[in-house]
mmCIF file of C-alpha atoms in Angstrom:
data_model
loop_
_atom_site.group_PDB
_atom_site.id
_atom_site.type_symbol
_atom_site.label_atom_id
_atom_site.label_comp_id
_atom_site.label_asym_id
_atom_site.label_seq_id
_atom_site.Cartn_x
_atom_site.Cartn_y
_atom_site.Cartn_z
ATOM 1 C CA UNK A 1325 -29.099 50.389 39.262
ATOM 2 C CA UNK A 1326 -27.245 52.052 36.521
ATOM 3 C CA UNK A 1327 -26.660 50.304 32.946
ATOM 4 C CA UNK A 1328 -23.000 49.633 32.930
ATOM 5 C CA UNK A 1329 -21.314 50.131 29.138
ATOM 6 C CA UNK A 1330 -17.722 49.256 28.312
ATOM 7 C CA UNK A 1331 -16.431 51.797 26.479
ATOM 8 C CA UNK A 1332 -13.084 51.306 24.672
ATOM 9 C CA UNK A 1333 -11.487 54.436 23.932
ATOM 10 C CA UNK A 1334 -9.492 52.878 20.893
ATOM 11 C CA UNK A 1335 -11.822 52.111 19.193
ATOM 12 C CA UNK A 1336 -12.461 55.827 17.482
ATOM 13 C CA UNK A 1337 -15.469 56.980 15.070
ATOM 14 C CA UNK A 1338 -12.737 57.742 12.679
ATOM 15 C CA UNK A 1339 -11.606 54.226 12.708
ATOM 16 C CA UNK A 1340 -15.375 52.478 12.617
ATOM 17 C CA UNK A 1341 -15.864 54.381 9.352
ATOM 18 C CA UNK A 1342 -12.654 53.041 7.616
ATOM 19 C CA UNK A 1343 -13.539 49.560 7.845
ATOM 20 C CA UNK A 1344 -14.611 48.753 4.292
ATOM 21 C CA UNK A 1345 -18.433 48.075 3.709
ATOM 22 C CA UNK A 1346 -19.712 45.714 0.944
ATOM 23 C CA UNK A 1347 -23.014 45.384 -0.955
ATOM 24 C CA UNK A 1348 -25.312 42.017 0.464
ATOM 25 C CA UNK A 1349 -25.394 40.058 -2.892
ATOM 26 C CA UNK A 1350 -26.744 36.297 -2.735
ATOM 27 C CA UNK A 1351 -24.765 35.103 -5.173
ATOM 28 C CA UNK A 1352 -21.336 36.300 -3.072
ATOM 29 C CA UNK A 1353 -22.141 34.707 -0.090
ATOM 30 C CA UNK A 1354 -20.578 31.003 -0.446
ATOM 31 C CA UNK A 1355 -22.121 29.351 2.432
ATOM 32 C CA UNK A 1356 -25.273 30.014 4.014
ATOM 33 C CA UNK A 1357 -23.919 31.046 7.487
ATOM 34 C CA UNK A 1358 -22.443 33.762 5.514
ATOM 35 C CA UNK A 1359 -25.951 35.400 5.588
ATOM 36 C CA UNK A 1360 -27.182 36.497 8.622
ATOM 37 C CA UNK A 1361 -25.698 39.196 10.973
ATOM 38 C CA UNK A 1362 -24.608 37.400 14.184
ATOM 39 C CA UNK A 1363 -25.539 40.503 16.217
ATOM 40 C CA UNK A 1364 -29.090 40.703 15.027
ATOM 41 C CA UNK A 1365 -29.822 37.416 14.016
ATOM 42 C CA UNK A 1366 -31.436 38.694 10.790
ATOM 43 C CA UNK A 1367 -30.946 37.413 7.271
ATOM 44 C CA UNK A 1368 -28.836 39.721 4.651
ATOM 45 C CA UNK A 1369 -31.129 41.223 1.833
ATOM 46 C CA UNK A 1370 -29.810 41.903 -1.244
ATOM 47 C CA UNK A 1371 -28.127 45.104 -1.874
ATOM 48 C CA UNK A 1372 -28.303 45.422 2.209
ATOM 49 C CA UNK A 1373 -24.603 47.462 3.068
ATOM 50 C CA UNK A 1374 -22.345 45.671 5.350
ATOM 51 C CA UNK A 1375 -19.616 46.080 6.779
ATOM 52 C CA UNK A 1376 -16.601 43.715 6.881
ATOM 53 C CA UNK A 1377 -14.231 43.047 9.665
ATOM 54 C CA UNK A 1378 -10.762 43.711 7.730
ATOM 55 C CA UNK A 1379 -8.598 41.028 9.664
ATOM 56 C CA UNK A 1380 -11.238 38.124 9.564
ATOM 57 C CA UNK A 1381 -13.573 38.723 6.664
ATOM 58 C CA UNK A 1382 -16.952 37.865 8.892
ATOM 59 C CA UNK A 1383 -19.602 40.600 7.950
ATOM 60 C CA UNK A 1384 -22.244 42.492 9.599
ATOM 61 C CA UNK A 1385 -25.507 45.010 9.367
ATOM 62 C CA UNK A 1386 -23.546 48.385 9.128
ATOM 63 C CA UNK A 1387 -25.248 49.438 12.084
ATOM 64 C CA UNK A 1388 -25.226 46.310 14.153
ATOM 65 C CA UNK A 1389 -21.118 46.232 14.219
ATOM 66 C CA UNK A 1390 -21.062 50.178 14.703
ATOM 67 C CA UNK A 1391 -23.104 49.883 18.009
ATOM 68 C CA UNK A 1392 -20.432 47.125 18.470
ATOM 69 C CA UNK A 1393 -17.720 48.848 17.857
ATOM 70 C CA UNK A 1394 -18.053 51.820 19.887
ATOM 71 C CA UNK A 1395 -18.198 49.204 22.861
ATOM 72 C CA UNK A 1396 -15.524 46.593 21.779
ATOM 73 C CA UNK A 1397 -12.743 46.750 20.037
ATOM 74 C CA UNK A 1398 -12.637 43.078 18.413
ATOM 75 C CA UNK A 1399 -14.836 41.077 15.928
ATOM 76 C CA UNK A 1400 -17.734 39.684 18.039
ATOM 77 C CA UNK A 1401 -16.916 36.263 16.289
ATOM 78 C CA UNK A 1402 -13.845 35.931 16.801
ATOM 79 C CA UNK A 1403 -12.275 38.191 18.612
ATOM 80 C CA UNK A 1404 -9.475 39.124 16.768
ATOM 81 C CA UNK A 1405 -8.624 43.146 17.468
ATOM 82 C CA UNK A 1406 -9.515 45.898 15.271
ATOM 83 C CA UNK A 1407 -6.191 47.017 15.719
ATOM 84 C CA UNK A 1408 -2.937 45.001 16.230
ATOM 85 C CA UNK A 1409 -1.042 46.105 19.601
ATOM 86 C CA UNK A 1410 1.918 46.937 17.254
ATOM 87 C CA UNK A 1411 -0.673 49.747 15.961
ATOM 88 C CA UNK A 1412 -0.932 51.077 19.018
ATOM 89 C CA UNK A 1413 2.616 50.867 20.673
ATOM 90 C CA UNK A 1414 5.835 50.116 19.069
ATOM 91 C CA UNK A 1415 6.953 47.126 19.631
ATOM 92 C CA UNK A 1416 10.379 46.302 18.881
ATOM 93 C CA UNK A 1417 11.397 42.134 17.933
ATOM 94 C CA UNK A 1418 13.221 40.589 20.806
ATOM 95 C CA UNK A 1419 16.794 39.402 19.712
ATOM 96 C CA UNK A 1420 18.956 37.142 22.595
ATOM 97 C CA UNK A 1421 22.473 36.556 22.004
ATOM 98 C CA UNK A 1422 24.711 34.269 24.494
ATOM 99 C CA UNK A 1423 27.671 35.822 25.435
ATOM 100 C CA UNK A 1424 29.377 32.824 27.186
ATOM 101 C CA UNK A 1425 28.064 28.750 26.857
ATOM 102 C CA UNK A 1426 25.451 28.327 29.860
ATOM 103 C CA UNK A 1427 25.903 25.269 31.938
ATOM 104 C CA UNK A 1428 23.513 22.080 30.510
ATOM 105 C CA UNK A 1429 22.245 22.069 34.086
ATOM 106 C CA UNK A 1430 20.355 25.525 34.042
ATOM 107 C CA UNK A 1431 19.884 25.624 30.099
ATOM 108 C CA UNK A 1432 16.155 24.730 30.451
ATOM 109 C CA UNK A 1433 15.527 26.423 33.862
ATOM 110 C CA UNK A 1434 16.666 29.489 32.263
ATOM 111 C CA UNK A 1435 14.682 29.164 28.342
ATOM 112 C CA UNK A 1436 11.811 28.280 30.634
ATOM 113 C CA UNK A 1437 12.019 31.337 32.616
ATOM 114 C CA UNK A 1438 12.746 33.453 29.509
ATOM 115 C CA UNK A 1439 10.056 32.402 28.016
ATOM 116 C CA UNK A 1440 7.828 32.928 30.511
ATOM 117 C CA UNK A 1441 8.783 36.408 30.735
ATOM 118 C CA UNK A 1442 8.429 37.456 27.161
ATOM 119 C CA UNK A 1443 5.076 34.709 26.401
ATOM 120 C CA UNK A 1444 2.438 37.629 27.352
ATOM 121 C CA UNK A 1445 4.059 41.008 25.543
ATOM 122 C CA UNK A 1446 5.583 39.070 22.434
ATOM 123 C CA UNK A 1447 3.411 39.892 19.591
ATOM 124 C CA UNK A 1448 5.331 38.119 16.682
ATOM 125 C CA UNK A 1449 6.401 34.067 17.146
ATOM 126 C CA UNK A 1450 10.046 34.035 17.667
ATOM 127 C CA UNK A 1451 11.459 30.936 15.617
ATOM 128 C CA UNK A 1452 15.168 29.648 16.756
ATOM 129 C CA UNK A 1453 17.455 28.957 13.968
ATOM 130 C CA UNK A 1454 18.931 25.898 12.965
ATOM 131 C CA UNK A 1455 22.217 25.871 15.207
ATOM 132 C CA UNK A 1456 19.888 26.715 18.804
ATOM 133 C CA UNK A 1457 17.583 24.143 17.669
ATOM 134 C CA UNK A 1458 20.760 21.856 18.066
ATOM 135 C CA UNK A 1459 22.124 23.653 20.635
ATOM 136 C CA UNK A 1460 19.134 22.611 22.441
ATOM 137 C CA UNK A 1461 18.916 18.993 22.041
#
């Protein structure tokens, strides 16, 4: 049977090489988890290059997180994405305005339902001002 690979097409050559790299140097490293490659198990050596995910700080071997990379496009800690959706598509922020007052009976069956709707495509936290917070009590 054939070896299956996920491929992610977003994750481009171009892009793997402008992810900064660092020098390994002991003395850097705070904690001592901070010195071995979770890919590769292996401890850093000094002067070893790395590789350092930009959103989440956690290093790697240069070449372990490449091979990654050019499978997955997140850190294989923890998980955040190379690249935010709003890199990839434009996403515009999400403004609702009541035009008349809603009846208290179908206020919540209605915020419940908008949320719903909007929970998996919203990328930034939508935070209600002061006078819907009250509006909602």
């Amino acid at each position: 049977m054939p070896e299956h690979h996920v491929n992610d097409p977003d994750t481009e050559p171009v892009l793997i090489e402008a992810i900064p790299t660092l020098k390994f140097n002991q003395e850097a490293f705070s904690s001592i988890e901070d010195t071995q490659c979770v890919i590769c198990l292996a401890d850093y050596k000094e002067r070893e290059i790395l590789r350092i995910m930009p959103k989440c700080g956690h290093t790697f071997h240069l070449s372990c997180i490449d091979i990654w990379l050019r499978k997955q496009s997140t850190c294989p800690v923890c998980r955040l994405p190379l690249k935010n959706s709003s890199e990839t598509k434009h996403v515009r922020p999400v403004t609702f305005t009541a035009s008349q007052p809603l009846d208290e009976s179908h206020t919540s069956d209605r915020n419940t339902d908008i949320e719903r709707h909007i929970e998996p495509t919203a990328v930034n936290s939508i935070q209600p001002t002061s006078s819907e917070s009250e509006a909602r009590q």
